[in-house]
Amino acid sequence: GIRDCLLSRGLGDVYKRQKLVLVAILGSVLLLSGALAFQYIGGYPPCKLCYWQRYPHIIAIFFGVIYFYTLIAKIAYISSGASFLSAAFGAYHFGIEQGFWPGPNTCSSGDVSTLSTDALIEQIMSAPITKCDEVLWSFLNISMAGWNTIFSAFLGILWITILMKPKNTAVV
């Protein structure tokens, strides 16, 4: 098959790199699919920051597929950066959930003691369904934002590993 053809032509490094690229792309696909499954099957509505964590995975998948076919290293840097960006959004969101720092006013519960009745009603009516500082689901005491941070950072590291593979058989 393809593997034997590549290996017979001395392109084993390309084959190994392609396998890692597929793992990295699949990782982003699985994280994005998991988020959508929690939303549409599990009934967990996402907050604004949840959406922010998803967009970089779409970018990582798109440029990952382009890199898979071209092996142009500059393209893989985009997927790596996108994975780390999702991890950063996840860490920021996790910190808000844990009360380490305040979240955006449009996404978090705030102090309402100083609001007038009209301002309080306005805030309630314009509030999103899900607040960024509320944990709707967790596993091992780690929220979805925390798990996204862990797995997205791993994917960013995987992309760097791919970029560190010998480049003598790839277009750089």
PDB file of C-alpha atoms in Angstrom:
ATOM      1  CA  GLY A   1       0.000   0.000   0.000  1.00  0.00           C
ATOM      2  CA  ILE A   2       0.920   3.638   0.486  1.00  0.00           C
ATOM      3  CA  ARG A   3       3.164   2.823   3.462  1.00  0.00           C
ATOM      4  CA  ASP A   4       5.222   0.281   1.490  1.00  0.00           C
ATOM      5  CA  CYS A   5       5.490   2.639  -1.482  1.00  0.00           C
ATOM      6  CA  LEU A   6       6.757   5.488   0.690  1.00  0.00           C
ATOM      7  CA  LEU A   7       9.176   3.257   2.593  1.00  0.00           C
ATOM      8  CA  SER A   8      10.556   1.705  -0.626  1.00  0.00           C
ATOM      9  CA  ARG A   9      11.330   5.187  -1.925  1.00  0.00           C
ATOM     10  CA  GLY A  10      13.169   6.151   1.250  1.00  0.00           C
ATOM     11  CA  LEU A  11      10.347   8.373   2.441  1.00  0.00           C
ATOM     12  CA  GLY A  12       9.845   6.741   5.844  1.00  0.00           C
ATOM     13  CA  ASP A  13      10.159  10.110   7.618  1.00  0.00           C
ATOM     14  CA  VAL A  14       7.323  11.491   5.512  1.00  0.00           C
ATOM     15  CA  TYR A  15       5.156   8.469   6.391  1.00  0.00           C
ATOM     16  CA  LYS A  16       5.840   8.884  10.129  1.00  0.00           C
ATOM     17  CA  ARG A  17       5.130  12.592   9.897  1.00  0.00           C
ATOM     18  CA  GLN A  18       1.876  11.960   8.045  1.00  0.00           C
ATOM     19  CA  LYS A  19       0.712   9.575  10.777  1.00  0.00           C
ATOM     20  CA  LEU A  20       1.393  12.226  13.436  1.00  0.00           C
ATOM     21  CA  VAL A  21      -0.391  14.858  11.359  1.00  0.00           C
ATOM     22  CA  LEU A  22      -3.454  12.617  11.138  1.00  0.00           C
ATOM     23  CA  VAL A  23      -3.362  12.093  14.914  1.00  0.00           C
ATOM     24  CA  ALA A  24      -3.181  15.878  15.472  1.00  0.00           C
ATOM     25  CA  ILE A  25      -6.032  16.558  13.040  1.00  0.00           C
ATOM     26  CA  LEU A  26      -8.104  13.773  14.579  1.00  0.00           C
ATOM     27  CA  GLY A  27      -7.440  15.210  18.042  1.00  0.00           C
ATOM     28  CA  SER A  28      -8.974  18.542  17.065  1.00  0.00           C
ATOM     29  CA  VAL A  29     -11.848  16.782  15.308  1.00  0.00           C
ATOM     30  CA  LEU A  30     -12.550  14.749  18.461  1.00  0.00           C
ATOM     31  CA  LEU A  31     -12.400  17.786  20.765  1.00  0.00           C
ATOM     32  CA  LEU A  32     -14.745  19.719  18.508  1.00  0.00           C
ATOM     33  CA  SER A  33     -17.061  16.701  18.140  1.00  0.00           C
ATOM     34  CA  GLY A  34     -17.071  16.197  21.904  1.00  0.00           C
ATOM     35  CA  ALA A  35     -18.047  19.826  22.481  1.00  0.00           C
ATOM     36  CA  LEU A  36     -20.867  19.531  19.947  1.00  0.00           C
ATOM     37  CA  ALA A  37     -22.023  16.238  21.469  1.00  0.00           C
ATOM     38  CA  PHE A  38     -22.152  17.804  24.942  1.00  0.00           C
ATOM     39  CA  GLN A  39     -24.169  20.665  23.450  1.00  0.00           C
ATOM     40  CA  TYR A  40     -26.622  18.831  21.203  1.00  0.00           C
ATOM     41  CA  ILE A  41     -26.828  15.361  22.763  1.00  0.00           C
ATOM     42  CA  GLY A  42     -26.045  16.091  26.408  1.00  0.00           C
ATOM     43  CA  GLY A  43     -27.992  19.332  26.542  1.00  0.00           C
ATOM     44  CA  TYR A  44     -25.128  21.443  27.954  1.00  0.00           C
ATOM     45  CA  PRO A  45     -25.429  24.889  26.360  1.00  0.00           C
ATOM     46  CA  PRO A  46     -22.065  26.565  25.711  1.00  0.00           C
ATOM     47  CA  CYS A  47     -21.108  30.007  26.978  1.00  0.00           C
ATOM     48  CA  LYS A  48     -19.252  32.644  24.983  1.00  0.00           C
ATOM     49  CA  LEU A  49     -15.834  31.360  26.076  1.00  0.00           C
ATOM     50  CA  CYS A  50     -16.802  27.807  25.134  1.00  0.00           C
ATOM     51  CA  TYR A  51     -17.303  29.020  21.575  1.00  0.00           C
ATOM     52  CA  TRP A  52     -13.951  30.833  21.671  1.00  0.00           C
ATOM     53  CA  GLN A  53     -12.268  27.518  22.483  1.00  0.00           C
ATOM     54  CA  ARG A  54     -13.858  25.840  19.465  1.00  0.00           C
ATOM     55  CA  TYR A  55     -12.816  28.248  16.718  1.00  0.00           C
ATOM     56  CA  PRO A  56      -9.071  27.522  16.930  1.00  0.00           C
ATOM     57  CA  HIS A  57      -9.769  23.803  16.439  1.00  0.00           C
ATOM     58  CA  ILE A  58     -11.554  24.573  13.185  1.00  0.00           C
ATOM     59  CA  ILE A  59      -8.450  26.502  12.088  1.00  0.00           C
ATOM     60  CA  ALA A  60      -6.135  23.669  13.232  1.00  0.00           C
ATOM     61  CA  ILE A  61      -8.154  21.105  11.263  1.00  0.00           C
ATOM     62  CA  PHE A  62      -8.301  23.240   8.118  1.00  0.00           C
ATOM     63  CA  PHE A  63      -4.582  24.043   8.028  1.00  0.00           C
ATOM     64  CA  GLY A  64      -3.701  20.547   9.263  1.00  0.00           C
ATOM     65  CA  VAL A  65      -5.363  19.052   6.191  1.00  0.00           C
ATOM     66  CA  ILE A  66      -3.516  21.512   3.944  1.00  0.00           C
ATOM     67  CA  TYR A  67      -0.231  20.613   5.658  1.00  0.00           C
ATOM     68  CA  PHE A  68      -0.985  16.900   5.277  1.00  0.00           C
ATOM     69  CA  TYR A  69      -1.051  17.295   1.495  1.00  0.00           C
ATOM     70  CA  THR A  70       1.692  19.898   1.068  1.00  0.00           C
ATOM     71  CA  LEU A  71       4.164  19.373   3.962  1.00  0.00           C
ATOM     72  CA  ILE A  72       4.880  23.107   3.905  1.00  0.00           C
ATOM     73  CA  ALA A  73       6.114  23.699   7.456  1.00  0.00           C
ATOM     74  CA  LYS A  74       4.798  27.257   7.738  1.00  0.00           C
ATOM     75  CA  ILE A  75       1.271  25.883   7.474  1.00  0.00           C
ATOM     76  CA  ALA A  76       1.805  23.510  10.424  1.00  0.00           C
ATOM     77  CA  TYR A  77       2.823  26.485  12.575  1.00  0.00           C
ATOM     78  CA  ILE A  78      -0.715  27.810  12.121  1.00  0.00           C
ATOM     79  CA  SER A  79      -2.220  24.543  13.405  1.00  0.00           C
ATOM     80  CA  SER A  80       0.194  24.529  16.326  1.00  0.00           C
ATOM     81  CA  GLY A  81      -0.619  28.130  17.200  1.00  0.00           C
ATOM     82  CA  ALA A  82      -4.344  27.453  16.908  1.00  0.00           C
ATOM     83  CA  SER A  83      -4.070  24.490  19.304  1.00  0.00           C
ATOM     84  CA  PHE A  84      -2.174  26.583  21.838  1.00  0.00           C
ATOM     85  CA  LEU A  85      -4.703  29.418  21.399  1.00  0.00           C
ATOM     86  CA  SER A  86      -7.548  27.032  22.267  1.00  0.00           C
ATOM     87  CA  ALA A  87      -5.531  25.885  25.302  1.00  0.00           C
ATOM     88  CA  ALA A  88      -5.058  29.526  26.354  1.00  0.00           C
ATOM     89  CA  PHE A  89      -8.794  30.250  25.999  1.00  0.00           C
ATOM     90  CA  GLY A  90      -9.484  27.083  27.984  1.00  0.00           C
ATOM     91  CA  ALA A  91      -7.058  28.068  30.748  1.00  0.00           C
ATOM     92  CA  TYR A  92      -8.615  31.534  30.915  1.00  0.00           C
ATOM     93  CA  HIS A  93     -12.092  29.994  31.102  1.00  0.00           C
ATOM     94  CA  PHE A  94     -10.986  27.444  33.727  1.00  0.00           C
ATOM     95  CA  GLY A  95      -9.538  30.263  35.833  1.00  0.00           C
ATOM     96  CA  ILE A  96     -12.859  32.114  35.667  1.00  0.00           C
ATOM     97  CA  GLU A  97     -14.734  28.974  36.699  1.00  0.00           C
ATOM     98  CA  GLN A  98     -12.393  28.473  39.660  1.00  0.00           C
ATOM     99  CA  GLY A  99     -12.663  32.118  40.725  1.00  0.00           C
ATOM    100  CA  PHE A 100      -8.969  32.847  40.074  1.00  0.00           C
ATOM    101  CA  TRP A 101      -9.916  35.985  38.101  1.00  0.00           C
ATOM    102  CA  PRO A 102     -13.114  37.675  36.931  1.00  0.00           C
ATOM    103  CA  GLY A 103     -14.624  36.876  33.575  1.00  0.00           C
ATOM    104  CA  PRO A 104     -16.054  39.239  30.995  1.00  0.00           C
ATOM    105  CA  ASN A 105     -19.035  41.203  32.313  1.00  0.00           C
ATOM    106  CA  THR A 106     -21.166  39.869  29.469  1.00  0.00           C
ATOM    107  CA  CYS A 107     -20.456  36.264  30.437  1.00  0.00           C
ATOM    108  CA  SER A 108     -20.100  36.049  34.223  1.00  0.00           C
ATOM    109  CA  SER A 109     -22.189  36.553  37.299  1.00  0.00           C
ATOM    110  CA  GLY A 110     -21.305  39.835  38.928  1.00  0.00           C
ATOM    111  CA  ASP A 111     -22.157  41.828  41.997  1.00  0.00           C
ATOM    112  CA  VAL A 112     -25.700  43.116  41.639  1.00  0.00           C
ATOM    113  CA  SER A 113     -25.984  44.875  44.999  1.00  0.00           C
ATOM    114  CA  THR A 114     -25.256  48.298  43.516  1.00  0.00           C
ATOM    115  CA  LEU A 115     -27.644  48.002  40.564  1.00  0.00           C
ATOM    116  CA  SER A 116     -30.955  49.813  40.402  1.00  0.00           C
ATOM    117  CA  THR A 117     -34.077  47.737  39.820  1.00  0.00           C
ATOM    118  CA  ASP A 118     -34.209  48.764  36.161  1.00  0.00           C
ATOM    119  CA  ALA A 119     -30.511  48.001  35.651  1.00  0.00           C
ATOM    120  CA  LEU A 120     -30.928  44.615  37.348  1.00  0.00           C
ATOM    121  CA  ILE A 121     -33.893  43.724  35.121  1.00  0.00           C
ATOM    122  CA  GLU A 122     -31.905  44.825  32.053  1.00  0.00           C
ATOM    123  CA  GLN A 123     -28.957  42.665  33.139  1.00  0.00           C
ATOM    124  CA  ILE A 124     -31.214  39.642  33.689  1.00  0.00           C
ATOM    125  CA  MET A 125     -32.963  40.075  30.335  1.00  0.00           C
ATOM    126  CA  SER A 126     -29.703  40.449  28.391  1.00  0.00           C
ATOM    127  CA  ALA A 127     -27.805  37.705  30.228  1.00  0.00           C
ATOM    128  CA  PRO A 128     -26.663  34.688  28.237  1.00  0.00           C
ATOM    129  CA  ILE A 129     -28.229  31.323  29.068  1.00  0.00           C
ATOM    130  CA  THR A 130     -24.958  29.889  30.338  1.00  0.00           C
ATOM    131  CA  LYS A 131     -22.531  31.916  32.436  1.00  0.00           C
ATOM    132  CA  CYS A 132     -18.789  31.530  31.900  1.00  0.00           C
ATOM    133  CA  ASP A 133     -18.150  31.173  35.622  1.00  0.00           C
ATOM    134  CA  GLU A 134     -20.505  28.205  36.079  1.00  0.00           C
ATOM    135  CA  VAL A 135     -19.235  24.638  35.714  1.00  0.00           C
ATOM    136  CA  LEU A 136     -21.962  22.569  34.057  1.00  0.00           C
ATOM    137  CA  TRP A 137     -19.989  19.308  33.871  1.00  0.00           C
ATOM    138  CA  SER A 138     -16.739  18.015  35.304  1.00  0.00           C
ATOM    139  CA  PHE A 139     -14.764  14.792  35.453  1.00  0.00           C
ATOM    140  CA  LEU A 140     -12.118  14.233  38.123  1.00  0.00           C
ATOM    141  CA  ASN A 141     -12.942  17.744  39.344  1.00  0.00           C
ATOM    142  CA  ILE A 142     -11.817  19.210  36.023  1.00  0.00           C
ATOM    143  CA  SER A 143     -14.372  21.080  33.900  1.00  0.00           C
ATOM    144  CA  MET A 144     -14.741  20.864  30.133  1.00  0.00           C
ATOM    145  CA  ALA A 145     -12.651  24.043  29.856  1.00  0.00           C
ATOM    146  CA  GLY A 146      -9.925  22.392  31.926  1.00  0.00           C
ATOM    147  CA  TRP A 147      -9.942  19.249  29.792  1.00  0.00           C
ATOM    148  CA  ASN A 148      -9.826  21.353  26.636  1.00  0.00           C
ATOM    149  CA  THR A 149      -6.780  23.146  28.057  1.00  0.00           C
ATOM    150  CA  ILE A 150      -4.990  19.862  28.693  1.00  0.00           C
ATOM    151  CA  PHE A 151      -5.812  18.213  25.368  1.00  0.00           C
ATOM    152  CA  SER A 152      -5.297  21.360  23.272  1.00  0.00           C
ATOM    153  CA  ALA A 153      -1.876  21.955  24.864  1.00  0.00           C
ATOM    154  CA  PHE A 154      -1.018  18.336  24.064  1.00  0.00           C
ATOM    155  CA  LEU A 155      -2.056  18.914  20.440  1.00  0.00           C
ATOM    156  CA  GLY A 156       0.062  22.071  20.262  1.00  0.00           C
ATOM    157  CA  ILE A 157       3.047  20.067  21.520  1.00  0.00           C
ATOM    158  CA  LEU A 158       2.267  17.324  18.994  1.00  0.00           C
ATOM    159  CA  TRP A 159       2.330  19.896  16.182  1.00  0.00           C
ATOM    160  CA  ILE A 160       5.726  21.122  17.410  1.00  0.00           C
ATOM    161  CA  THR A 161       6.936  17.517  17.465  1.00  0.00           C
ATOM    162  CA  ILE A 162       5.780  17.154  13.862  1.00  0.00           C
ATOM    163  CA  LEU A 163       7.687  20.298  12.929  1.00  0.00           C
ATOM    164  CA  MET A 164      10.832  18.946  14.626  1.00  0.00           C
ATOM    165  CA  LYS A 165      10.847  15.756  12.524  1.00  0.00           C
ATOM    166  CA  PRO A 166      13.640  15.625   9.933  1.00  0.00           C
ATOM    167  CA  LYS A 167      12.759  17.952   7.107  1.00  0.00           C
ATOM    168  CA  ASN A 168      15.012  16.487   4.432  1.00  0.00           C
ATOM    169  CA  THR A 169      12.036  14.904   2.661  1.00  0.00           C
ATOM    170  CA  ALA A 170       9.487  17.681   3.108  1.00  0.00           C
ATOM    171  CA  VAL A 171       8.922  20.999   1.431  1.00  0.00           C
ATOM    172  CA  VAL A 172       9.926  23.683   3.937  1.00  0.00           C
TER     173      VAL A 172
END
